[in-house]
């Protein structure tokens, strides 16, 4: 039998480009930002080299540097926290002010808001705590209130990430009742109780003060359950569903893409980002090559959108 020469298609870089199946593009990347009160702040987040706490003035300066990026995900760091996370739905909260400023300056940028309580509660949990437990239904009310305040400030999408049952339905109903039918929901449908969120929790100072998140975030031994979570969110009105983390969960992205015909987003989380930073040890070329390989694998698995802290570099790398 003749040798089948698959290498013919790898002989030249133009041929490799010609037949490449997966194309990463900055327009499909969502860039997260951490916003703080004040002016002139650009404080490096130690656990996430290259990522900063930015005050709104510096956020507005930073966005144009993200070549080709068409969407951002905002997280706010409040000045104070309480048991109910009430700073999260303050009209002039840091993140509400940031949304207004960003939408005023960058009209076509899609602004997405993470809807959760963990960054705003003194106990660091993603829901309301009653008698030492995370109370699902009391949390729904709070989450809907937060989502509404983001919509009022001008958010294009809200992204519920608390993993409470019924959160998409509660938010959809509240938005609709208040005239925000066009505000979309990007649901963190399958958010695993992952060890890869460590650096982010330092950035947001949101580590739980007692217990852990395993009574609401998903068990990483399961994947059928992930499909149930996604189905439920679609039925409740999610426009886009998310798998998080991404790199350690490529099988979930793949299964979700095969099964559902809604756009799939994947969150390449802080620990996955920091891992690449560590491995490349400050070598920019190594960092680029590692990041492009990882992000392409997430796209190849089936993600339409990728949330990535490399968002600012991607446009430069790909041009
Ligand atoms: C809020 C939230 C978390 C992340 C995004 N939204 C953390 C958590 O559940 O502790 C993690 C993002 C990252 O690690 O990059 N619930």
CSV table of N, CA, C and O in Angstrom, one decimal, residues 33-38 41 43 45 48 51-56 74-81 87-88 90 92-98 113-114 118-121 150 200-206:
chain,number,residue,atom,x,y,z
A,33,UNK,N,-12.5,43.3,33.4
A,33,UNK,CA,-11.9,44.4,34.1
A,33,UNK,C,-12.3,44.5,35.5
A,33,UNK,O,-13.5,44.2,35.9
A,34,UNK,N,-11.4,44.9,36.4
A,34,UNK,CA,-11.8,45.1,37.8
A,34,UNK,C,-11.7,46.6,38.2
A,34,UNK,O,-10.7,47.2,38.0
A,35,UNK,N,-12.9,47.1,38.5
A,35,UNK,CA,-13.0,48.6,38.7
A,35,UNK,C,-13.1,49.0,40.2
A,35,UNK,O,-13.8,48.4,41.0
A,36,UNK,N,-12.3,50.0,40.6
A,36,UNK,CA,-12.3,50.5,42.0
A,36,UNK,C,-12.7,52.0,42.0
A,36,UNK,O,-12.6,52.7,41.0
A,37,UNK,N,-13.2,52.4,43.2
A,37,UNK,CA,-13.5,53.8,43.4
A,37,UNK,C,-12.2,54.7,43.3
A,37,UNK,O,-11.1,54.1,43.4
A,38,UNK,N,-12.4,56.0,43.1
A,38,UNK,CA,-11.2,56.9,43.2
A,38,UNK,C,-10.8,57.3,41.8
A,38,UNK,O,-11.5,57.1,40.8
A,41,UNK,N,-6.1,55.4,39.8
A,41,UNK,CA,-5.6,54.1,40.4
A,41,UNK,C,-5.3,53.1,39.2
A,41,UNK,O,-6.2,52.9,38.4
A,43,UNK,N,-3.6,49.7,40.1
A,43,UNK,CA,-2.9,48.9,41.1
A,43,UNK,C,-2.7,47.4,40.5
A,43,UNK,O,-3.7,46.8,40.3
A,45,UNK,N,-2.6,43.5,40.3
A,45,UNK,CA,-3.1,42.4,41.1
A,45,UNK,C,-2.0,41.4,41.1
A,45,UNK,O,-1.7,40.8,40.1
A,48,UNK,N,-2.2,38.0,39.5
A,48,UNK,CA,-2.5,38.0,38.1
A,48,UNK,C,-1.7,39.0,37.3
A,48,UNK,O,-2.2,40.1,37.0
A,51,UNK,N,-2.7,42.2,35.1
A,51,UNK,CA,-4.1,42.6,35.4
A,51,UNK,C,-4.1,43.6,36.5
A,51,UNK,O,-3.3,43.5,37.4
A,52,UNK,N,-5.0,44.6,36.4
A,52,UNK,CA,-5.0,45.7,37.4
A,52,UNK,C,-6.3,46.0,38.0
A,52,UNK,O,-7.4,45.7,37.4
A,53,UNK,N,-6.3,46.7,39.2
A,53,UNK,CA,-7.5,47.3,39.7
A,53,UNK,C,-7.4,48.7,39.1
A,53,UNK,O,-6.4,49.5,39.3
A,54,UNK,N,-8.4,49.1,38.4
A,54,UNK,CA,-8.4,50.4,37.7
A,54,UNK,C,-9.6,51.3,38.2
A,54,UNK,O,-10.7,50.8,38.4
A,55,UNK,N,-9.2,52.6,38.4
A,55,UNK,CA,-10.3,53.5,38.7
A,55,UNK,C,-10.9,53.9,37.3
A,55,UNK,O,-10.4,53.6,36.2
A,56,UNK,N,-12.1,54.5,37.3
A,56,UNK,CA,-12.9,54.6,36.1
A,56,UNK,C,-12.1,55.4,35.0
A,56,UNK,O,-12.1,55.1,33.9
A,74,UNK,N,-17.4,43.5,33.4
A,74,UNK,CA,-17.0,44.4,34.5
A,74,UNK,C,-17.2,43.7,35.8
A,74,UNK,O,-18.3,43.2,36.1
A,75,UNK,N,-16.2,43.9,36.7
A,75,UNK,CA,-16.4,43.5,38.1
A,75,UNK,C,-16.1,44.7,38.9
A,75,UNK,O,-15.1,45.4,38.7
A,76,UNK,N,-16.9,45.0,40.0
A,76,UNK,CA,-16.6,46.1,40.8
A,76,UNK,C,-16.1,45.7,42.2
A,76,UNK,O,-16.5,44.7,42.7
A,77,UNK,N,-15.2,46.5,42.7
A,77,UNK,CA,-14.8,46.3,44.1
A,77,UNK,C,-15.3,47.4,44.9
A,77,UNK,O,-14.9,48.6,44.8
A,78,UNK,N,-16.3,47.1,45.8
A,78,UNK,CA,-16.9,48.2,46.6
A,78,UNK,C,-16.0,48.6,47.7
A,78,UNK,O,-15.1,47.9,48.1
A,79,UNK,N,-16.3,49.8,48.3
A,79,UNK,CA,-15.5,50.3,49.4
A,79,UNK,C,-15.8,49.6,50.7
A,79,UNK,O,-15.0,49.5,51.6
A,80,UNK,N,-17.1,49.1,50.8
A,80,UNK,CA,-17.4,48.4,52.0
A,80,UNK,C,-18.3,47.2,51.7
A,80,UNK,O,-19.0,47.2,50.6
A,81,UNK,N,-18.3,46.2,52.6
A,81,UNK,CA,-19.1,45.0,52.4
A,81,UNK,C,-20.1,44.8,53.6
A,81,UNK,O,-19.7,45.2,54.7
A,87,UNK,N,-24.1,46.9,48.6
A,87,UNK,CA,-23.4,47.9,47.7
A,87,UNK,C,-23.5,47.5,46.3
A,87,UNK,O,-23.3,48.3,45.4
A,88,UNK,N,-23.9,46.2,46.1
A,88,UNK,CA,-24.0,45.7,44.7
A,88,UNK,C,-25.1,46.4,43.9
A,88,UNK,O,-25.0,46.5,42.7
A,90,UNK,N,-26.4,49.5,44.6
A,90,UNK,CA,-26.5,51.0,44.8
A,90,UNK,C,-26.5,51.7,43.5
A,90,UNK,O,-25.7,51.4,42.6
A,92,UNK,N,-25.4,54.6,42.6
A,92,UNK,CA,-24.1,55.2,42.3
A,92,UNK,C,-22.9,54.3,42.8
A,92,UNK,O,-21.9,54.8,43.2
A,93,UNK,N,-23.1,53.0,42.8
A,93,UNK,CA,-22.1,52.1,43.1
A,93,UNK,C,-21.0,52.2,42.1
A,93,UNK,O,-21.2,52.7,41.0
A,94,UNK,N,-19.8,51.7,42.4
A,94,UNK,CA,-18.6,51.9,41.6
A,94,UNK,C,-18.9,51.3,40.2
A,94,UNK,O,-18.5,51.9,39.1
A,95,UNK,N,-19.5,50.1,40.1
A,95,UNK,CA,-19.7,49.5,38.8
A,95,UNK,C,-20.8,50.1,38.0
A,95,UNK,O,-20.7,50.3,36.8
A,96,UNK,N,-21.8,50.6,38.7
A,96,UNK,CA,-22.9,51.4,38.0
A,96,UNK,C,-22.3,52.6,37.3
A,96,UNK,O,-22.6,53.0,36.2
A,97,UNK,N,-21.4,53.3,38.1
A,97,UNK,CA,-20.8,54.5,37.5
A,97,UNK,C,-19.9,54.1,36.3
A,97,UNK,O,-19.8,54.9,35.3
A,98,UNK,N,-19.2,53.0,36.4
A,98,UNK,CA,-18.3,52.6,35.4
A,98,UNK,C,-19.1,52.3,34.1
A,98,UNK,O,-18.7,52.6,33.0
A,113,UNK,N,-22.1,42.5,32.6
A,113,UNK,CA,-21.9,42.7,34.1
A,113,UNK,C,-22.1,41.3,34.8
A,113,UNK,O,-23.1,40.7,34.7
A,114,UNK,N,-21.1,41.0,35.5
A,114,UNK,CA,-21.2,39.8,36.4
A,114,UNK,C,-22.2,40.1,37.5
A,114,UNK,O,-22.0,41.0,38.2
A,118,UNK,N,-20.7,37.6,45.9
A,118,UNK,CA,-19.5,37.3,46.6
A,118,UNK,C,-18.6,38.4,46.8
A,118,UNK,O,-17.9,38.5,47.8
A,119,UNK,N,-18.5,39.3,45.8
A,119,UNK,CA,-17.6,40.5,45.9
A,119,UNK,C,-18.1,41.5,46.8
A,119,UNK,O,-17.4,42.5,47.2
A,120,UNK,N,-19.4,41.4,47.3
A,120,UNK,CA,-20.1,42.5,48.0
A,120,UNK,C,-20.5,42.1,49.4
A,120,UNK,O,-20.9,42.9,50.2
A,121,UNK,N,-20.4,40.7,49.7
A,121,UNK,CA,-20.8,40.3,51.0
A,121,UNK,C,-19.6,40.1,52.0
A,121,UNK,O,-18.6,39.7,51.6
A,150,UNK,N,-27.9,47.1,37.1
A,150,UNK,CA,-27.0,47.2,36.0
A,150,UNK,C,-27.6,47.6,34.7
A,150,UNK,O,-27.1,48.3,33.9
A,200,UNK,N,-8.3,35.1,41.2
A,200,UNK,CA,-9.5,36.0,41.1
A,200,UNK,C,-10.0,36.4,42.5
A,200,UNK,O,-10.4,37.6,42.8
A,201,UNK,N,-10.1,35.4,43.4
A,201,UNK,CA,-10.6,35.7,44.7
A,201,UNK,C,-9.7,36.7,45.5
A,201,UNK,O,-10.2,37.5,46.3
A,202,UNK,N,-8.4,36.7,45.1
A,202,UNK,CA,-7.5,37.7,45.7
A,202,UNK,C,-7.8,39.0,45.1
A,202,UNK,O,-7.9,40.0,45.8
A,203,UNK,N,-8.1,39.1,43.8
A,203,UNK,CA,-8.4,40.3,43.1
A,203,UNK,C,-9.6,41.0,43.7
A,203,UNK,O,-9.7,42.2,43.8
A,204,UNK,N,-10.6,40.1,44.0
A,204,UNK,CA,-11.9,40.7,44.5
A,204,UNK,C,-12.1,40.6,46.0
A,204,UNK,O,-13.1,41.0,46.5
A,205,UNK,N,-11.1,40.0,46.6
A,205,UNK,CA,-11.1,39.8,48.1
A,205,UNK,C,-12.4,39.1,48.4
A,205,UNK,O,-13.2,39.5,49.3
A,206,UNK,N,-12.7,38.0,47.7
A,206,UNK,CA,-14.0,37.4,47.8
A,206,UNK,C,-14.0,35.9,48.3
A,206,UNK,O,-15.0,35.2,48.0
